[in-house]
Tab-separated table of C-alpha atoms and ligand atoms in Angstrom:
chain	number	residue	atom	x	y	z
A	1	MET	CA	65.676	-20.335	15.545
A	2	LYS	CA	63.562	-23.167	16.898
A	3	PHE	CA	60.138	-21.619	17.126
A	4	ILE	CA	60.139	-18.672	14.754
A	5	GLU	CA	59.715	-19.900	11.217
A	6	LEU	CA	59.636	-17.408	8.373
A	7	LYS	CA	58.720	-18.824	4.988
A	8	THR	CA	58.074	-15.487	3.248
A	9	GLU	CA	58.882	-11.872	3.878
A	10	ILE	CA	56.300	-10.131	6.100
A	11	PRO	CA	53.686	-9.486	4.809
A	12	GLY	CA	53.704	-12.563	2.555
A	13	PRO	CA	51.645	-12.915	-0.621
A	14	ASN	CA	48.442	-14.129	1.068
A	15	ALA	CA	48.688	-11.412	3.715
A	16	LYS	CA	49.252	-8.783	1.003
A	17	ARG	CA	46.039	-9.784	-0.767
A	18	LEU	CA	44.137	-9.565	2.519
A	19	LEU	CA	45.737	-6.198	3.312
A	20	GLU	CA	44.435	-4.774	0.033
A	21	ARG	CA	40.920	-5.912	0.983
A	22	ARG	CA	41.422	-4.544	4.508
A	23	TYR	CA	42.357	-1.075	3.217
A	24	GLU	CA	39.477	-1.025	0.747
A	25	HIS	CA	36.722	-2.160	3.106
A	26	VAL	CA	37.814	-1.279	6.657
A	27	PRO	CA	38.461	2.311	7.761
A	28	LYS	CA	42.014	3.358	8.571
A	29	GLY	CA	41.161	4.361	12.166
A	30	PRO	CA	41.614	0.942	13.804
A	31	PHE	CA	45.408	0.531	14.055
A	32	ASN	CA	47.259	-2.668	13.132
A	33	THR	CA	50.588	-3.684	14.657
A	34	ALA	CA	51.609	-6.819	12.719
A	35	LEU	CA	50.892	-6.374	9.030
A	36	THR	CA	49.727	-9.913	8.538
A	37	PHE	CA	46.724	-12.131	9.270
A	38	VAL	CA	46.562	-15.024	11.683
A	39	GLU	CA	45.726	-18.559	10.628
A	40	LYS	CA	46.333	-20.360	13.913
A	41	GLY	CA	47.309	-19.613	17.501
A	42	SER	CA	48.670	-22.030	20.076
A	43	GLY	CA	50.278	-21.239	23.445
A	44	ALA	CA	52.660	-18.341	22.771
A	45	LEU	CA	52.895	-18.919	19.016
A	46	LEU	CA	50.948	-17.415	16.122
A	47	THR	CA	51.050	-18.748	12.570
A	48	ASP	CA	49.941	-16.474	9.749
A	49	VAL	CA	48.183	-17.092	6.433
A	50	ASP	CA	51.539	-17.569	4.658
A	51	GLY	CA	52.732	-20.228	7.106
A	52	ASN	CA	55.058	-17.900	9.054
A	53	THR	CA	55.254	-18.592	12.785
A	54	PHE	CA	55.753	-15.745	15.280
A	55	ILE	CA	56.473	-15.636	19.002
A	56	ASP	CA	53.732	-13.546	20.563
A	57	PHE	CA	54.848	-10.941	23.115
A	58	ALA	CA	51.645	-8.887	22.751
A	59	GLY	CA	49.016	-11.455	23.759
A	60	ALA	CA	46.186	-9.570	22.046
A	61	ILE	CA	46.957	-6.500	24.210
A	62	GLY	CA	47.147	-8.525	27.410
A	63	THR	CA	44.232	-10.857	26.746
A	64	ILE	CA	46.068	-14.136	26.383
A	65	ASN	CA	47.674	-14.744	29.808
A	66	ALA	CA	46.407	-18.352	29.612
A	67	GLY	CA	47.858	-18.789	26.098
A	68	HIS	CA	46.273	-19.039	22.669
A	69	CYS	CA	43.571	-21.710	22.508
A	70	PRO	CA	44.145	-23.575	25.804
A	71	LYS	CA	42.636	-27.018	25.261
A	72	GLU	CA	40.452	-26.833	28.395
A	73	VAL	CA	38.926	-23.547	27.205
A	74	VAL	CA	38.392	-24.783	23.655
A	75	GLY	CA	36.827	-27.981	25.034
A	76	ALA	CA	34.418	-26.048	27.255
A	77	LEU	CA	33.486	-23.761	24.353
A	78	LYS	CA	32.808	-26.711	22.045
A	79	ALA	CA	30.638	-28.373	24.675
A	80	GLN	CA	28.742	-25.104	25.137
A	81	LEU	CA	28.188	-24.753	21.371
A	82	ASP	CA	26.237	-27.993	21.404
A	83	LYS	CA	23.885	-26.702	24.104
A	84	TYR	CA	22.924	-23.057	23.454
A	85	LEU	CA	24.710	-19.938	22.211
A	86	HIS	CA	22.824	-17.111	23.786
A	87	THR	CA	19.565	-16.432	25.530
A	88	SER	CA	20.545	-13.057	27.102
A	89	PHE	CA	20.830	-13.185	30.868
A	90	HIS	CA	17.879	-10.768	30.988
A	91	VAL	CA	15.618	-13.162	29.091
A	92	MET	CA	16.476	-16.631	30.329
A	93	MET	CA	19.309	-17.074	32.803
A	94	TYR	CA	22.035	-19.722	32.624
A	95	GLU	CA	24.164	-21.378	35.269
A	96	PRO	CA	27.680	-20.455	33.979
A	97	TYR	CA	26.894	-16.758	34.623
A	98	ILE	CA	26.175	-17.519	38.270
A	99	ALA	CA	29.163	-19.848	38.613
A	100	LEU	CA	31.539	-17.190	37.267
A	101	ALA	CA	30.025	-14.496	39.512
A	102	GLU	CA	30.532	-16.786	42.514
A	103	LYS	CA	34.118	-17.477	41.492
A	104	LEU	CA	35.035	-13.806	41.003
A	105	ASN	CA	33.363	-12.856	44.278
A	106	GLU	CA	35.550	-15.467	45.930
A	107	ILE	CA	38.931	-14.708	44.331
A	108	THR	CA	38.949	-10.888	44.035
A	109	PRO	CA	40.611	-8.971	46.901
A	110	GLY	CA	38.727	-8.694	50.190
A	111	ASP	CA	36.638	-11.197	52.137
A	112	HIS	CA	33.550	-8.993	52.367
A	113	SER	CA	30.309	-9.931	50.659
A	114	LYS	CA	30.503	-9.163	46.906
A	115	LYS	CA	28.378	-9.295	43.773
A	116	THR	CA	29.411	-9.425	40.110
A	117	PHE	CA	27.766	-8.197	36.925
A	118	PHE	CA	28.990	-9.000	33.405
A	119	LEU	CA	29.462	-6.976	30.217
A	120	ASN	CA	31.384	-7.292	26.953
A	121	SER	CA	34.478	-5.089	27.040
A	122	GLY	CA	36.797	-3.284	29.396
A	123	ALA	CA	35.340	0.097	28.479
A	124	GLU	CA	31.833	-1.157	29.158
A	125	ALA	CA	32.918	-2.436	32.570
A	126	VAL	CA	34.337	1.017	33.360
A	127	GLU	CA	31.106	2.712	32.209
A	128	ASN	CA	29.067	0.495	34.491
A	129	ALA	CA	31.422	0.820	37.459
A	130	VAL	CA	30.904	4.597	37.168
A	131	LYS	CA	27.125	4.247	36.869
A	132	ILE	CA	26.969	1.992	39.923
A	133	ALA	CA	29.279	4.264	41.954
A	134	ARG	CA	27.171	7.332	41.132
A	135	LYS	CA	23.941	5.564	41.934
A	136	TYR	CA	25.262	4.268	45.253
A	137	THR	CA	26.840	7.508	46.446
A	138	ASN	CA	24.361	9.892	44.845
A	139	ARG	CA	27.414	11.979	43.832
A	140	LYS	CA	28.667	12.967	40.379
A	141	GLY	CA	32.439	13.468	40.377
A	142	ILE	CA	34.825	10.806	39.090
A	143	ILE	CA	38.578	11.224	39.532
A	144	SER	CA	41.026	9.362	37.317
A	145	PHE	CA	44.773	9.798	36.824
A	146	GLU	CA	47.111	11.444	34.353
A	147	ARG	CA	48.457	8.894	31.815
A	148	GLY	CA	45.594	6.559	32.748
A	149	TYR	CA	43.668	4.526	30.193
A	150	HIS	CA	40.143	3.229	30.661
A	151	GLY	CA	38.769	2.670	27.144
A	152	ARG	CA	37.273	4.416	24.156
A	153	THR	CA	33.562	4.862	24.917
A	154	TYR	CA	32.601	8.371	25.981
A	155	MET	CA	32.872	8.042	29.757
A	156	ALA	CA	35.897	5.739	29.547
A	157	MET	CA	37.561	8.084	27.032
A	158	SER	CA	36.814	11.066	29.273
A	159	LEU	CA	38.629	9.310	32.111
A	160	THR	CA	41.531	8.469	29.788
A	161	SER	CA	44.497	10.795	29.645
A	162	LYS	CA	46.441	10.559	26.382
A	163	VAL	CA	45.151	13.100	23.865
A	164	LYS	CA	46.536	11.627	20.645
A	165	PRO	CA	45.275	9.275	19.397
A	166	TYR	CA	42.576	8.531	21.967
A	167	LYS	CA	40.765	11.856	22.400
A	168	TYR	CA	41.909	14.236	19.683
A	169	GLY	CA	38.912	15.708	17.883
A	170	PHE	CA	36.391	13.555	19.739
A	171	GLY	CA	35.133	16.088	22.296
A	172	PRO	CA	33.067	17.202	24.072
A	173	PHE	CA	33.755	14.748	26.848
A	174	ALA	CA	31.744	13.663	29.876
A	175	THR	CA	31.387	16.347	32.527
A	176	ASP	CA	32.254	15.881	36.211
A	177	THR	CA	35.428	13.953	35.410
A	178	TYR	CA	38.742	15.106	36.905
A	179	LYS	CA	42.400	14.054	36.658
A	180	MET	CA	44.987	13.867	39.399
A	181	PRO	CA	48.721	13.179	38.997
A	182	TYR	CA	50.030	9.608	39.334
A	183	PRO	CA	53.648	9.150	40.400
A	184	TYR	CA	56.151	8.497	37.627
A	185	TYR	CA	59.348	8.019	39.590
A	186	TYR	CA	61.602	7.792	36.540
A	187	ARG	CA	60.529	11.280	35.512
A	188	LYS	CA	60.075	12.857	38.934
A	189	PRO	CA	61.161	16.454	39.554
A	190	GLU	CA	64.838	16.674	40.492
A	191	GLY	CA	65.641	16.652	44.184
A	192	LEU	CA	62.535	14.789	45.308
A	193	THR	CA	62.613	11.295	46.773
A	194	ASN	CA	59.912	8.846	45.699
A	195	ASP	CA	58.216	9.203	49.074
A	196	GLU	CA	58.276	12.989	48.776
A	197	LEU	CA	56.696	12.782	45.332
A	198	ASP	CA	53.948	10.504	46.693
A	199	ASP	CA	53.281	12.883	49.571
A	200	LEU	CA	53.188	15.899	47.274
A	201	ILE	CA	50.556	14.302	45.059
A	202	LEU	CA	48.521	13.024	48.003
A	203	ALA	CA	48.552	16.496	49.551
A	204	LYS	CA	47.206	17.886	46.261
A	205	PHE	CA	43.964	15.981	46.770
A	206	GLU	CA	43.084	18.181	49.736
A	207	ASP	CA	43.680	21.346	47.694
A	208	PHE	CA	41.798	19.851	44.814
A	209	PHE	CA	38.734	19.385	46.991
A	210	LEU	CA	38.917	23.106	47.754
A	211	SER	CA	39.696	24.343	44.249
A	212	GLU	CA	37.909	21.998	41.842
A	213	VAL	CA	35.225	19.785	43.346
A	214	PRO	CA	34.063	19.242	46.910
A	215	ALA	CA	34.978	15.811	48.256
A	216	ASP	CA	31.354	15.215	49.117
A	217	ASP	CA	30.453	15.402	45.433
A	218	VAL	CA	33.050	12.843	44.364
A	219	ALA	CA	31.557	9.400	43.773
A	220	ALA	CA	34.742	7.503	42.980
A	221	VAL	CA	38.433	7.472	42.227
A	222	ILE	CA	39.331	5.054	39.427
A	223	MET	CA	42.915	3.821	39.320
A	224	GLU	CA	44.947	1.278	37.383
A	225	PRO	CA	47.176	-0.476	39.944
A	226	VAL	CA	49.882	-0.368	37.256
A	227	GLN	CA	49.297	2.005	34.347
A	228	GLY	CA	49.037	-0.128	31.228
A	229	GLU	CA	48.738	1.983	28.091
A	230	GLY	CA	50.507	4.713	30.094
A	231	GLY	CA	53.733	2.688	29.891
A	232	PHE	CA	53.631	0.125	32.726
A	233	VAL	CA	54.179	2.771	35.380
A	234	VAL	CA	54.194	1.148	38.831
A	235	PRO	CA	53.187	3.285	41.823
A	236	SER	CA	54.392	2.684	45.375
A	237	VAL	CA	52.418	0.914	48.087
A	238	ARG	CA	52.558	4.206	49.974
A	239	PHE	CA	50.823	6.062	47.128
A	240	VAL	CA	48.056	3.520	46.501
A	241	GLN	CA	47.358	3.197	50.230
A	242	GLY	CA	47.425	6.981	50.533
A	243	VAL	CA	44.741	7.338	47.852
A	244	LYS	CA	42.633	4.682	49.591
A	245	THR	CA	42.951	6.552	52.905
A	246	ILE	CA	41.709	9.749	51.246
A	247	CYS	CA	38.793	7.819	49.737
A	248	GLU	CA	37.876	6.406	53.143
A	249	LYS	CA	38.105	9.821	54.785
A	250	TYR	CA	35.536	11.280	52.367
A	251	ASP	CA	33.393	8.184	51.641
A	252	ILE	CA	34.633	8.140	48.048
A	253	LEU	CA	34.587	4.726	46.366
A	254	PHE	CA	37.884	3.259	45.160
A	255	ILE	CA	37.535	1.565	41.762
A	256	ALA	CA	40.504	-0.561	40.693
A	257	ASP	CA	40.647	-0.901	36.912
A	258	GLU	CA	42.324	-4.295	36.586
A	259	VAL	CA	41.352	-4.817	32.954
A	260	GLN	CA	45.030	-5.109	31.941
A	261	THR	CA	46.658	-6.018	35.270
A	262	GLY	CA	44.281	-8.808	36.304
A	263	PHE	CA	44.470	-12.583	36.034
A	264	ALA	CA	48.065	-13.319	37.062
A	265	ARG	CA	49.813	-10.772	34.811
A	266	THR	CA	51.630	-9.055	37.689
A	267	GLY	CA	52.478	-12.197	39.648
A	268	LYS	CA	49.284	-12.061	41.726
A	269	MET	CA	45.815	-12.951	40.530
A	270	PHE	CA	44.946	-9.230	40.866
A	271	ALA	CA	47.540	-6.465	41.036
A	272	MET	CA	45.828	-4.706	43.957
A	273	GLU	CA	47.082	-7.585	46.122
A	274	HIS	CA	50.592	-6.098	45.813
A	275	PHE	CA	49.429	-2.894	47.464
A	276	GLY	CA	47.438	-4.262	50.394
A	277	VAL	CA	44.387	-2.261	49.309
A	278	VAL	CA	40.914	-3.737	48.940
A	279	PRO	CA	38.983	-1.813	46.275
A	280	ASP	CA	35.248	-1.183	46.614
A	281	ILE	CA	34.740	-2.036	42.933
A	282	ILE	CA	37.024	-3.812	40.479
A	283	THR	CA	36.725	-3.859	36.681
A	284	LEU	CA	37.964	-6.931	34.799
A	285	SER	CA	38.231	-8.049	31.190
A	286	LYS	CA	41.053	-8.977	28.744
A	287	SER	CA	42.702	-12.158	30.118
A	288	ILE	CA	39.539	-13.250	31.932
A	289	ALA	CA	38.464	-15.566	29.110
A	290	ALA	CA	41.439	-16.267	26.800
A	291	GLY	CA	40.091	-14.002	24.072
A	292	VAL	CA	36.326	-14.551	24.284
A	293	PRO	CA	34.842	-11.068	24.779
A	294	ILE	CA	33.508	-10.634	28.302
A	295	SER	CA	34.069	-8.186	31.154
A	296	ALA	CA	33.033	-7.943	34.765
A	297	VAL	CA	32.310	-5.449	37.506
A	298	THR	CA	32.787	-6.953	40.956
A	299	GLY	CA	32.098	-4.941	44.071
A	300	ARG	CA	30.796	-4.776	47.602
A	301	ALA	CA	27.310	-6.333	47.571
A	302	LYS	CA	25.579	-3.243	48.935
A	303	ILE	CA	27.214	-1.027	46.287
A	304	MET	CA	26.456	-3.408	43.429
A	305	ASP	CA	22.823	-3.551	44.549
A	306	ALA	CA	22.390	0.232	44.291
A	307	PRO	CA	20.895	0.184	40.754
A	308	ASN	CA	17.331	-1.060	40.790
A	309	ILE	CA	15.879	-3.802	38.606
A	310	GLY	CA	16.409	-2.981	34.927
A	311	GLU	CA	18.728	-0.024	35.571
A	312	ILE	CA	21.888	-1.773	34.348
A	313	GLY	CA	22.201	-4.380	31.629
A	314	GLY	CA	22.855	-5.195	27.983
A	315	THR	CA	21.885	-7.830	25.420
A	316	TYR	CA	25.153	-9.724	25.318
A	317	GLY	CA	26.659	-8.983	28.751
A	318	GLY	CA	28.161	-12.132	30.266
A	319	SER	CA	27.541	-14.356	27.262
A	320	PRO	CA	27.515	-18.093	27.985
A	321	LEU	CA	30.624	-18.562	25.841
A	322	GLY	CA	32.507	-15.908	27.800
A	323	CYS	CA	31.406	-17.395	31.121
A	324	VAL	CA	32.408	-20.999	30.358
A	325	ALA	CA	35.738	-19.820	28.924
A	326	ALA	CA	36.462	-17.667	31.983
A	327	LEU	CA	35.710	-20.492	34.412
A	328	GLN	CA	38.281	-22.648	32.620
A	329	VAL	CA	40.845	-19.825	32.456
A	330	ILE	CA	40.682	-19.206	36.210
A	331	GLU	CA	41.106	-22.922	36.909
A	332	LEU	CA	44.046	-23.075	34.540
A	333	LEU	CA	45.781	-20.013	36.022
A	334	GLU	CA	45.508	-21.593	39.458
A	335	LYS	CA	46.388	-25.181	38.439
A	336	ASP	CA	49.422	-24.210	36.355
A	337	GLN	CA	50.601	-21.665	38.947
A	338	LEU	CA	50.811	-18.906	36.380
A	339	CYS	CA	51.262	-16.220	39.053
A	340	GLU	CA	54.609	-17.787	39.948
A	341	ARG	CA	55.373	-18.153	36.254
A	342	ALA	CA	54.658	-14.442	35.721
A	343	GLU	CA	57.346	-13.582	38.276
A	344	ALA	CA	59.898	-15.772	36.493
A	345	ILE	CA	59.031	-14.335	33.069
A	346	GLY	CA	59.368	-10.749	34.309
A	347	GLN	CA	62.739	-11.551	35.870
A	348	GLN	CA	64.079	-13.165	32.701
A	349	ILE	CA	63.075	-10.196	30.567
A	350	ALA	CA	64.493	-7.686	33.045
A	351	GLU	CA	67.796	-9.587	33.345
A	352	ARG	CA	68.357	-9.606	29.586
A	353	PHE	CA	67.783	-5.881	29.259
A	354	GLU	CA	69.698	-4.936	32.389
A	355	LYS	CA	72.741	-6.544	30.751
A	356	LEU	CA	72.116	-4.683	27.515
A	357	GLN	CA	71.599	-1.370	29.329
A	358	SER	CA	75.338	-1.039	30.044
A	359	THR	CA	76.087	-0.781	26.312
A	360	ILE	CA	72.856	0.816	25.092
A	361	PRO	CA	72.293	4.130	26.909
A	362	GLN	CA	69.002	4.524	25.046
A	363	ILE	CA	67.560	1.995	27.511
A	364	GLY	CA	66.375	4.492	30.109
A	365	GLU	CA	64.501	2.303	32.553
A	366	ILE	CA	63.382	-1.314	32.885
A	367	ARG	CA	60.194	-1.627	34.932
A	368	SER	CA	58.433	-4.748	36.075
A	369	LEU	CA	55.658	-5.989	38.276
A	370	GLY	CA	55.543	-9.734	37.643
A	371	ALA	CA	55.336	-10.223	33.890
A	372	MET	CA	54.072	-6.700	33.317
A	373	THR	CA	57.491	-5.656	32.104
A	374	ALA	CA	58.466	-2.624	30.056
A	375	ILE	CA	61.531	-0.863	28.752
A	376	GLU	CA	61.441	2.909	28.453
A	377	PHE	CA	63.669	4.266	25.683
A	378	VAL	CA	65.293	7.694	25.662
A	379	THR	CA	67.624	9.520	23.289
A	380	ASP	CA	70.149	9.827	26.111
A	381	SER	CA	70.088	8.806	29.722
A	382	GLN	CA	70.827	12.285	31.096
A	383	THR	CA	68.071	14.309	29.442
A	384	LYS	CA	65.689	11.326	29.346
A	385	THR	CA	64.184	12.717	26.149
A	386	PRO	CA	61.613	10.125	25.038
A	387	ASN	CA	62.750	8.031	22.053
A	388	LYS	CA	59.491	7.315	20.256
A	389	GLU	CA	61.220	6.699	16.937
A	390	LEU	CA	63.338	3.864	18.317
A	391	VAL	CA	60.336	2.062	19.822
A	392	GLY	CA	58.359	2.429	16.576
A	393	SER	CA	61.290	0.983	14.610
A	394	ILE	CA	61.812	-1.901	17.071
A	395	VAL	CA	58.144	-2.908	16.889
A	396	GLN	CA	58.192	-2.918	13.073
A	397	GLU	CA	61.569	-4.588	12.647
A	398	VAL	CA	61.078	-7.411	15.178
A	399	ASN	CA	57.781	-8.145	13.519
A	400	LYS	CA	59.555	-8.744	10.214
A	401	ARG	CA	61.819	-11.178	12.113
A	402	GLY	CA	59.058	-13.171	13.781
A	403	VAL	CA	58.172	-11.434	17.068
A	404	VAL	CA	54.933	-9.604	17.804
A	405	ILE	CA	55.190	-6.850	20.422
A	406	LEU	CA	53.528	-3.529	21.303
A	407	GLY	CA	54.633	-0.056	22.324
A	408	ALA	CA	53.007	2.055	25.051
A	409	GLY	CA	53.444	5.220	27.070
A	410	LEU	CA	52.298	8.823	26.985
A	411	TYR	CA	55.326	9.531	24.779
A	412	SER	CA	54.993	6.236	22.830
A	413	ASN	CA	58.565	5.420	23.899
A	414	VAL	CA	57.940	2.258	25.928
A	415	LEU	CA	58.249	-1.328	24.735
A	416	ARG	CA	55.851	-3.491	26.739
A	417	PHE	CA	55.817	-7.242	27.218
A	418	LEU	CA	52.464	-8.966	27.504
A	419	CYS	CA	53.479	-12.487	26.532
A	420	PRO	CA	51.195	-15.396	27.291
A	421	LEU	CA	52.219	-16.745	30.698
A	422	VAL	CA	52.362	-20.246	29.222
A	423	ILE	CA	55.378	-19.220	27.115
A	424	THR	CA	58.306	-21.634	27.613
A	425	ASP	CA	61.741	-20.403	28.678
A	426	GLU	CA	63.115	-21.349	25.262
A	427	GLN	CA	60.437	-19.395	23.415
A	428	LEU	CA	60.908	-16.412	25.683
A	429	GLN	CA	64.683	-16.389	25.237
A	430	GLU	CA	64.394	-16.805	21.456
A	431	GLY	CA	62.041	-13.838	21.217
A	432	LEU	CA	64.269	-11.744	23.490
A	433	THR	CA	67.293	-12.536	21.331
A	434	VAL	CA	65.498	-11.172	18.268
A	435	ILE	CA	64.537	-7.985	20.105
A	436	GLU	CA	68.040	-7.542	21.476
A	437	GLU	CA	69.605	-7.955	18.016
A	438	VAL	CA	67.211	-5.433	16.520
A	439	ILE	CA	67.898	-2.873	19.259
A	440	VAL	CA	71.666	-3.215	18.826
A	441	GLU	CA	71.372	-2.874	15.040
A	442	LEU	CA	69.058	0.113	15.164
A	443	VAL	CA	71.157	1.955	17.712
A	444	ASN	CA	74.658	1.090	16.534
A	445	GLU	CA	74.247	0.741	12.774
A	446	LYS	CA	71.367	3.020	11.976
A	447	GLY	CA	71.841	5.499	14.814
A	448	VAL	CA	68.128	5.649	15.731
B	501	PMP	N1	40.989	-0.315	31.187
B	501	PMP	C1	42.278	-0.659	31.037
B	501	PMP	C2	43.210	-0.550	32.201
B	501	PMP	C3	42.747	-1.106	29.791
B	501	PMP	O1	44.037	-1.434	29.646
B	501	PMP	C4	41.837	-1.208	28.716
B	501	PMP	C5	42.273	-1.700	27.351
B	501	PMP	N2	43.567	-1.498	26.991
B	501	PMP	C6	40.507	-0.843	28.938
B	501	PMP	C7	40.111	-0.407	30.186
B	501	PMP	C8	39.499	-0.900	27.832
B	501	PMP	O2	39.210	-2.229	27.498
B	501	PMP	P1	38.512	-2.556	26.098
B	501	PMP	O3	39.528	-2.267	25.040
B	501	PMP	O4	38.164	-4.012	26.204
B	501	PMP	O5	37.311	-1.696	26.008
């Protein structure tokens, strides 16, 4: 092992002391994947408080496409610290906010006139996209998709689809929210082609407008171009374009939630570019600023201008630190050609697991769009019964051996790769070797 360096068992003594304090003073609700505490992050590596170094395949849930602590971002943040920390955009404006709005208006899909407004988190971007869509259309209904994830605030949670752990016991939820199916080709009904499944779902919209909500009371459809928490489920171009056509037919706005898919993850700056669809509104966060909390809503200028003065806002939205970090991240993604790199990373991961699939039938499907790569595990390839236990064990065991990775999926049976796109080939291969070894051991020796 060249990059992974384990000096203690995980958690080590310093981490154990911190864990005791964590359990005493922090509620159990917020989950923790790696049972240790970071001391330093650099590129695709994380070093913990006991001096153990891990290869990071989780990237802070898809936030670290540009790597941990890129020097350009850290430099811009330090320079900003010497000037001012926060004035609130609503109190006294600052130039980086405008510069980042200009940049996002330029690089997001579509060459129409756009405007951008900033917030703090992905969920808050979703909330505001919904507010703006309702204000513009003067309609109430919002349609999201089964297995979709949009955040944990009340509107975002209402649009989210997985009951446990996201929604269980937290109702009542926001009214006037509806769910439609989203194609999951690996688990499609027998006898249907992918195109037939797409057409079946698209046809359902028309019935839905008769049975559930009239189309002329639907403000927006919100869609992840690739479902993230839902297990990296990739729809077809036909499906995404079909949804857009329905939206256009009924003057419904199309909101693309690119919180997880944005900023080069899928091999394009924004995943919608794969589908040839220009959304009316796009929500962005996560990898926008290398870990500094900030989110954005970018949309057609006339839509974004629907709320009147004072009708949208927030104390911290678009903080100067977030804005200067994001400007550097975008430059870095472009300069270092991280979209191309994402393609190569996705291919390397897929190749390794395609080889393994011939001997490990528990590997049901390997899915990828750029570096948004996932492996869906099953108990056997015929029944496709989800193998949640195996994924849980892989995540825990690889962590003990120096790799940080996350699960996903409605059935919690998907291993998802969100490595920093600055990861080197050697680091990537080393991490994959650890995962491969763990899978083989768990399946062959422990029979998971
Ligand atoms: N939308 C999508 C597609 C996401 O993946 C997430 C976070 N996983 C969110 C919204 C919510 O973002 P946040 O956790 O920053 O509120």
